[in-house]
Amino acid sequence: MVQILFVCLGNICRSPMAEAVMRRKVQEAGLAERIKVDSAGTGNWHTGKPPHEGTRGILKRHGVDDSGIRARQVREDDFHEFAYIIAMDDSNVVNLGRFAPKEHRSEVKKLLDFVPKHLGGDVPDPYYTGNFEEVYDMVNEGCERLLAYIREKEGL
């Protein structure tokens, strides 16, 4: 099974949005038995909480189910379990270094590394900007392109 972990700061806005969007894309592609999707934050402030109301609202507007998603913090074990750890911004990548064991198999990238028009960019944090629609559009395209990358790389 291919496992993907989306990571942001608190795991209540961007990474749970990506988790929910990718779950839907995986389901629609008929790959639910082959790909597992999860999310986590580099901070622990929101552990156990559901996604932010803005995230839940935008997902609902787009018909994306977020049931069962609860915030958690990244763990060292994640680097052994997940083949792909996908961060939302540069600071998340830096912070992931605190959790990463010396040797691991995870491919750590930013979500927008897969989107040519945003290559190398950061997904802005709507917790601060309030722009959940813009973030949803970026996450949706990023997940689409990430899934295509994984399907090709993993032969799915």
XYZ file of N, CA and C in Angstrom:
468
model
N 0.840 -1.184 0.000
C 0.000 0.000 0.000
C 0.884 1.245 0.000
N 0.541 2.207 -0.853
C 1.237 3.490 -0.913
C 0.584 4.406 0.122
N 1.417 5.074 0.928
C 0.883 5.932 1.975
C 1.390 7.361 1.817
N 0.441 8.300 1.914
C 0.722 9.722 1.738
C 0.343 10.458 3.023
N 1.240 11.307 3.512
C 0.968 12.130 4.683
C 1.097 13.593 4.281
N 0.021 14.354 4.447
C 0.049 15.789 4.201
C 0.353 16.493 5.518
N 1.206 17.530 5.466
C 1.655 18.199 6.683
C 1.536 19.716 6.554
N 0.985 20.326 7.601
C 1.004 21.784 7.729
C 1.375 22.107 9.174
N 1.124 23.304 9.610
C 1.546 23.726 10.939
C 0.701 23.095 12.050
N -0.607 23.362 12.050
C -1.454 22.891 13.142
C -2.373 21.739 12.805
N -2.411 21.338 11.540
C -3.247 20.234 11.063
C -4.745 20.498 11.254
N -5.148 21.766 11.016
C -6.581 22.059 11.048
C -7.073 22.763 9.786
N -6.176 23.257 8.942
C -6.611 23.957 7.725
C -6.120 23.273 6.450
N -4.865 23.461 6.115
C -4.360 23.012 4.818
C -4.184 21.502 4.703
N -3.511 20.879 5.658
C -3.252 19.438 5.515
C -4.525 18.591 5.634
N -5.481 18.913 6.515
C -6.713 18.119 6.490
C -7.528 18.361 5.215
N -7.426 19.579 4.658
C -8.091 19.852 3.390
C -7.484 18.955 2.310
N -6.157 18.885 2.276
C -5.482 18.031 1.294
C -5.819 16.561 1.520
N -5.875 16.142 2.772
C -6.238 14.755 3.071
C -7.616 14.425 2.516
N -8.585 15.281 2.790
C -9.960 15.028 2.330
C -10.054 15.049 0.800
N -9.417 16.013 0.178
C -9.444 16.124 -1.285
C -8.769 14.899 -1.919
N -7.618 14.511 -1.384
C -6.911 13.360 -1.955
C -7.689 12.074 -1.729
N -8.315 11.924 -0.576
C -9.145 10.728 -0.341
C -10.201 10.585 -1.436
N -10.847 11.716 -1.759
C -11.870 11.676 -2.799
C -11.267 11.307 -4.153
N -10.144 11.896 -4.485
C -9.501 11.601 -5.774
C -9.067 10.135 -5.843
N -8.542 9.620 -4.765
C -8.124 8.213 -4.703
C -9.348 7.303 -4.871
N -10.428 7.647 -4.178
C -11.670 6.862 -4.279
C -12.202 6.885 -5.712
N -12.256 8.068 -6.305
C -12.764 8.204 -7.673
C -11.909 7.450 -8.685
N -10.614 7.321 -8.391
C -9.699 6.600 -9.283
C -9.741 5.089 -9.046
N -10.538 4.662 -8.059
C -10.625 3.236 -7.752
C -9.383 2.689 -7.079
N -8.667 3.565 -6.339
C -7.404 3.162 -5.727
C -7.440 3.136 -4.198
N -8.636 3.143 -3.627
C -8.764 3.194 -2.171
C -8.105 2.003 -1.474
N -8.005 0.889 -2.147
C -7.365 -0.292 -1.567
C -5.846 -0.256 -1.747
N -5.360 0.698 -2.529
C -3.929 0.764 -2.847
C -3.220 1.982 -2.257
N -3.998 3.034 -1.913
C -3.404 4.276 -1.409
C -4.091 4.694 -0.115
N -3.293 4.941 0.924
C -3.788 5.440 2.215
C -3.372 6.901 2.343
N -4.266 7.725 2.838
C -4.010 9.161 2.975
C -4.247 9.582 4.423
N -3.368 10.419 4.951
C -3.491 10.928 6.316
C -2.934 12.351 6.328
N -3.043 13.016 7.470
C -2.461 14.346 7.618
C -1.998 14.531 9.052
N -1.096 15.505 9.233
C -0.557 15.802 10.561
C -0.017 17.225 10.555
N 0.269 17.710 11.735
C 0.846 19.036 11.880
C 2.201 18.959 12.555
N 3.016 19.977 12.342
C 4.301 20.012 13.029
C 4.144 20.514 14.454
N 3.029 21.189 14.737
C 2.717 21.641 16.091
C 1.644 20.767 16.716
N 1.492 20.864 18.027
C 0.534 20.002 18.730
C -0.648 20.758 19.346
N -0.840 22.022 18.993
C -1.856 22.863 19.638
C -3.276 22.364 19.447
N -3.550 21.717 18.337
C -4.924 21.357 17.997
C -5.183 19.850 18.037
N -4.290 19.085 18.618
C -4.407 17.631 18.637
C -5.812 17.194 19.062
N -6.396 16.312 18.248
C -7.719 15.762 18.538
C -8.885 16.574 18.010
N -8.615 17.780 17.526
C -9.694 18.651 17.038
C -10.009 18.362 15.576
N -11.265 18.617 15.164
C -11.623 18.483 13.744
C -11.036 19.646 12.956
N -11.110 19.589 11.634
C -10.617 20.706 10.827
C -11.299 22.035 11.189
N -10.620 23.115 10.910
C -11.116 24.478 11.109
C -12.461 24.637 10.396
N -13.331 25.451 10.943
C -14.663 25.653 10.345
C -14.574 26.171 8.906
N -13.560 26.977 8.600
C -13.375 27.456 7.226
C -13.026 26.316 6.281
N -12.193 25.395 6.738
C -11.843 24.214 5.940
C -13.067 23.336 5.748
N -13.795 23.075 6.829
C -15.006 22.243 6.715
C -16.019 22.887 5.777
N -16.151 24.204 5.843
C -17.108 24.906 4.994
C -16.761 24.808 3.514
N -15.490 25.016 3.178
C -15.095 24.970 1.765
C -15.182 23.544 1.238
N -14.843 22.566 2.065
C -14.962 21.173 1.628
C -16.424 20.815 1.381
N -17.289 21.253 2.264
C -18.724 20.983 2.092
C -19.243 21.611 0.802
N -18.831 22.856 0.523
C -19.265 23.532 -0.707
C -18.849 22.773 -1.956
N -17.711 22.073 -1.865
C -17.209 21.318 -3.009
C -17.580 19.832 -2.942
N -18.424 19.481 -1.977
C -18.892 18.104 -1.873
C -17.835 17.104 -1.443
N -16.868 17.562 -0.651
C -15.782 16.699 -0.179
C -16.011 16.347 1.289
N -16.007 15.056 1.583
C -16.245 14.547 2.933
C -14.990 14.678 3.792
N -15.136 15.228 4.993
C -14.005 15.347 5.914
C -14.207 14.518 7.178
N -15.148 13.594 7.136
C -15.456 12.823 8.341
C -14.255 12.001 8.792
N -14.100 11.943 10.096
C -13.035 11.150 10.697
C -11.688 11.842 10.784
N -11.560 13.022 10.225
C -10.268 13.714 10.261
C -10.139 14.457 11.588
N -9.050 14.178 12.296
C -8.739 14.834 13.563
C -7.262 15.202 13.559
N -6.958 16.357 14.117
C -5.577 16.846 14.139
C -4.687 15.945 14.987
N -3.474 15.785 14.497
C -2.444 15.074 15.247
C -1.099 15.678 14.881
N -0.106 15.373 15.677
C 1.241 15.873 15.407
C 2.052 14.798 14.677
N 2.955 15.259 13.848
C 3.886 14.369 13.148
C 4.685 13.583 14.193
N 4.977 12.318 13.856
C 5.785 11.448 14.719
C 6.979 10.912 13.920
N 8.002 10.543 14.595
C 9.169 9.964 13.923
C 8.758 8.739 13.102
N 7.847 7.934 13.623
C 7.385 6.729 12.919
C 6.791 7.035 11.552
N 6.249 8.234 11.382
C 5.653 8.605 10.092
C 6.670 8.483 8.957
N 7.927 8.710 9.262
C 8.970 8.659 8.240
C 9.306 7.234 7.811
N 8.848 6.283 8.574
C 9.008 4.873 8.209
C 7.737 4.336 7.553
N 6.606 4.902 7.926
C 5.309 4.422 7.439
C 4.903 5.026 6.099
N 5.151 6.319 5.900
C 4.655 7.028 4.722
C 5.737 7.175 3.657
N 5.401 6.756 2.446
C 6.338 6.893 1.322
C 6.453 8.348 0.886
N 5.348 9.086 1.000
C 5.302 10.482 0.563
C 4.842 11.354 1.718
N 5.683 12.297 2.115
C 5.316 13.291 3.121
C 5.299 14.629 2.400
N 4.092 15.191 2.310
C 3.867 16.369 1.467
C 3.533 17.581 2.334
N 4.458 18.525 2.376
C 4.314 19.727 3.195
C 3.626 20.838 2.411
N 3.055 21.766 3.136
C 2.353 22.885 2.518
C 3.252 24.093 2.280
N 4.325 24.229 3.056
C 5.203 25.382 2.846
C 6.629 25.072 3.306
N 7.528 26.002 3.029
C 8.938 25.821 3.366
C 9.147 25.624 4.865
N 8.423 26.369 5.688
C 8.620 26.228 7.134
C 8.208 24.834 7.606
N 7.190 24.242 6.972
C 6.801 22.872 7.320
C 7.929 21.896 6.991
N 8.579 22.107 5.851
C 9.696 21.238 5.455
C 10.817 21.349 6.487
N 11.155 22.556 6.874
C 12.199 22.761 7.883
C 11.803 22.086 9.196
N 10.560 22.303 9.628
C 10.094 21.725 10.890
C 10.041 20.207 10.856
N 9.794 19.631 9.687
C 9.780 18.171 9.569
C 11.140 17.586 9.931
N 12.192 18.368 9.743
C 13.530 17.921 10.107
C 13.673 17.584 11.582
N 12.839 18.193 12.435
C 12.881 17.896 13.873
C 12.378 16.487 14.174
N 11.540 15.962 13.307
C 10.911 14.667 13.544
C 11.588 13.531 12.780
N 12.302 13.877 11.730
C 12.848 12.864 10.828
C 14.017 12.115 11.449
N 13.963 10.799 11.408
C 15.121 10.025 11.851
C 16.258 10.217 10.846
N 17.456 9.886 11.263
C 18.628 10.081 10.409
C 18.440 9.419 9.047
N 17.928 8.205 9.061
C 17.676 7.484 7.816
C 16.202 7.156 7.723
N 15.611 7.498 6.590
C 14.198 7.172 6.360
C 13.983 7.034 4.866
N 12.830 6.464 4.517
C 12.541 6.204 3.104
C 11.562 7.196 2.507
N 11.043 8.097 3.308
C 10.017 9.018 2.833
C 10.557 10.023 1.824
N 9.733 10.300 0.824
C 10.020 11.370 -0.124
C 9.314 12.613 0.415
N 10.082 13.603 0.838
C 9.517 14.826 1.422
C 9.551 15.918 0.363
N 8.362 16.425 0.022
C 8.223 17.488 -0.976
C 7.125 18.436 -0.521
N 7.064 19.579 -1.200
C 5.942 20.490 -0.978
C 4.858 20.183 -2.018
N 3.618 20.390 -1.655
C 2.505 20.104 -2.558
C 2.633 20.864 -3.870
N 3.051 22.124 -3.797
C 3.118 22.920 -5.020
C 4.337 22.601 -5.883
N 5.195 21.690 -5.421
C 6.282 21.200 -6.274
C 5.722 20.425 -7.465
N 4.461 20.040 -7.385
C 3.821 19.262 -8.447
C 2.973 20.124 -9.386
N 2.881 21.425 -9.116
C 2.026 22.326 -9.893
C 2.907 23.333 -10.638
N 3.074 23.149 -11.951
C 3.989 24.013 -12.708
C 3.794 25.514 -12.508
N 2.566 25.986 -12.470
C 2.369 27.439 -12.347
C 2.680 27.970 -10.941
N 2.818 27.068 -9.970
C 3.155 27.474 -8.596
C 4.447 26.815 -8.128
N 5.224 26.250 -9.042
C 6.397 25.441 -8.723
C 7.252 26.071 -7.638
N 7.468 25.304 -6.576
C 8.308 25.762 -5.472
C 7.621 26.712 -4.519
N 6.377 27.053 -4.793
C 5.656 27.995 -3.942
C 5.072 27.345 -2.706
N 4.524 28.177 -1.859
C 3.892 27.733 -0.626
C 2.376 27.853 -0.743
N 1.667 26.919 -0.139
C 0.215 27.047 0.004
C 0.018 27.987 1.191
N -0.623 29.154 0.984
C -0.802 30.097 2.092
C -1.720 29.514 3.166
N -1.495 29.930 4.387
C -2.274 29.412 5.506
C -3.562 30.220 5.671
N -4.727 29.632 5.362
C -5.978 30.379 5.464
C -6.384 30.675 6.903
N -5.721 30.060 7.863
C -5.967 30.388 9.269
C -5.659 31.869 9.488
N -4.655 32.355 8.752
C -4.247 33.764 8.864
C -4.842 34.632 7.767
N -4.957 34.078 6.539
C -5.418 34.888 5.408
C -6.932 34.873 5.233
N -7.583 33.790 5.675
C -9.034 33.647 5.503
C -9.435 33.256 4.092
N -8.477 33.063 3.206
C -8.801 32.782 1.810
C -8.869 31.269 1.547
N -9.903 30.646 2.068
C -10.063 29.200 1.952
C -10.326 28.762 0.520
N -11.001 29.580 -0.259
C -11.286 29.209 -1.658
C -10.004 29.136 -2.478
N -9.132 30.131 -2.350
C -7.850 30.118 -3.057
C -7.030 28.895 -2.643
N -6.996 28.614 -1.355
C -6.241 27.469 -0.852
C -6.841 26.169 -1.379
N -8.167 26.082 -1.400
C -8.812 24.883 -1.934
C -8.396 24.653 -3.389
N -8.408 25.704 -4.196
C -8.023 25.571 -5.604
C -6.589 25.059 -5.744
N -5.680 25.582 -4.932
C -4.283 25.150 -4.981
C -4.152 23.697 -4.528
N -4.824 23.367 -3.450
C -4.784 22.003 -2.914
C -5.392 21.020 -3.903
N -6.503 21.389 -4.500
C -7.170 20.505 -5.455
C -6.256 20.196 -6.648
N -5.657 21.228 -7.222
C -4.758 20.998 -8.351
C -3.505 20.241 -7.913
N -2.975 20.599 -6.754
C -1.799 19.901 -6.246
C -2.056 18.420 -6.032
N -3.200 18.089 -5.468
C -3.551 16.688 -5.233
C -3.749 15.941 -6.551
N -4.357 16.588 -7.519
C -4.552 15.971 -8.834
C -3.204 15.604 -9.454
N -2.284 16.541 -9.418
C -0.968 16.317 -10.020
C -0.122 15.353 -9.187
N -0.238 15.420 -7.871
C 0.477 14.476 -7.010
C -0.013 13.051 -7.262
N -1.313 12.878 -7.380
C -1.855 11.545 -7.649
C -1.338 11.015 -8.983
N -1.285 11.845 -9.997
C -0.752 11.426 -11.303
C 0.717 11.022 -11.167
N 1.489 11.790 -10.418
C 2.903 11.482 -10.175
C 3.043 10.122 -9.487
N 2.261 9.902 -8.443
C 2.333 8.649 -7.689
C 1.888 7.471 -8.547
N 0.827 7.671 -9.310
C 0.352 6.570 -10.176
C 1.443 6.151 -11.162
N 2.119 7.141 -11.728
C 3.178 6.820 -12.684
C 4.370 6.163 -11.980
N 4.805 6.751 -10.873
C 5.973 6.255 -10.160
C 5.740 4.866 -9.568
N 4.533 4.620 -9.070
C 4.218 3.349 -8.408
C 3.587 2.326 -9.348
N 3.328 2.730 -10.590
C 2.709 1.825 -11.551
C 1.273 1.461 -11.223
N 0.510 2.455 -10.756
C -0.899 2.212 -10.365
C -1.857 2.626 -11.457
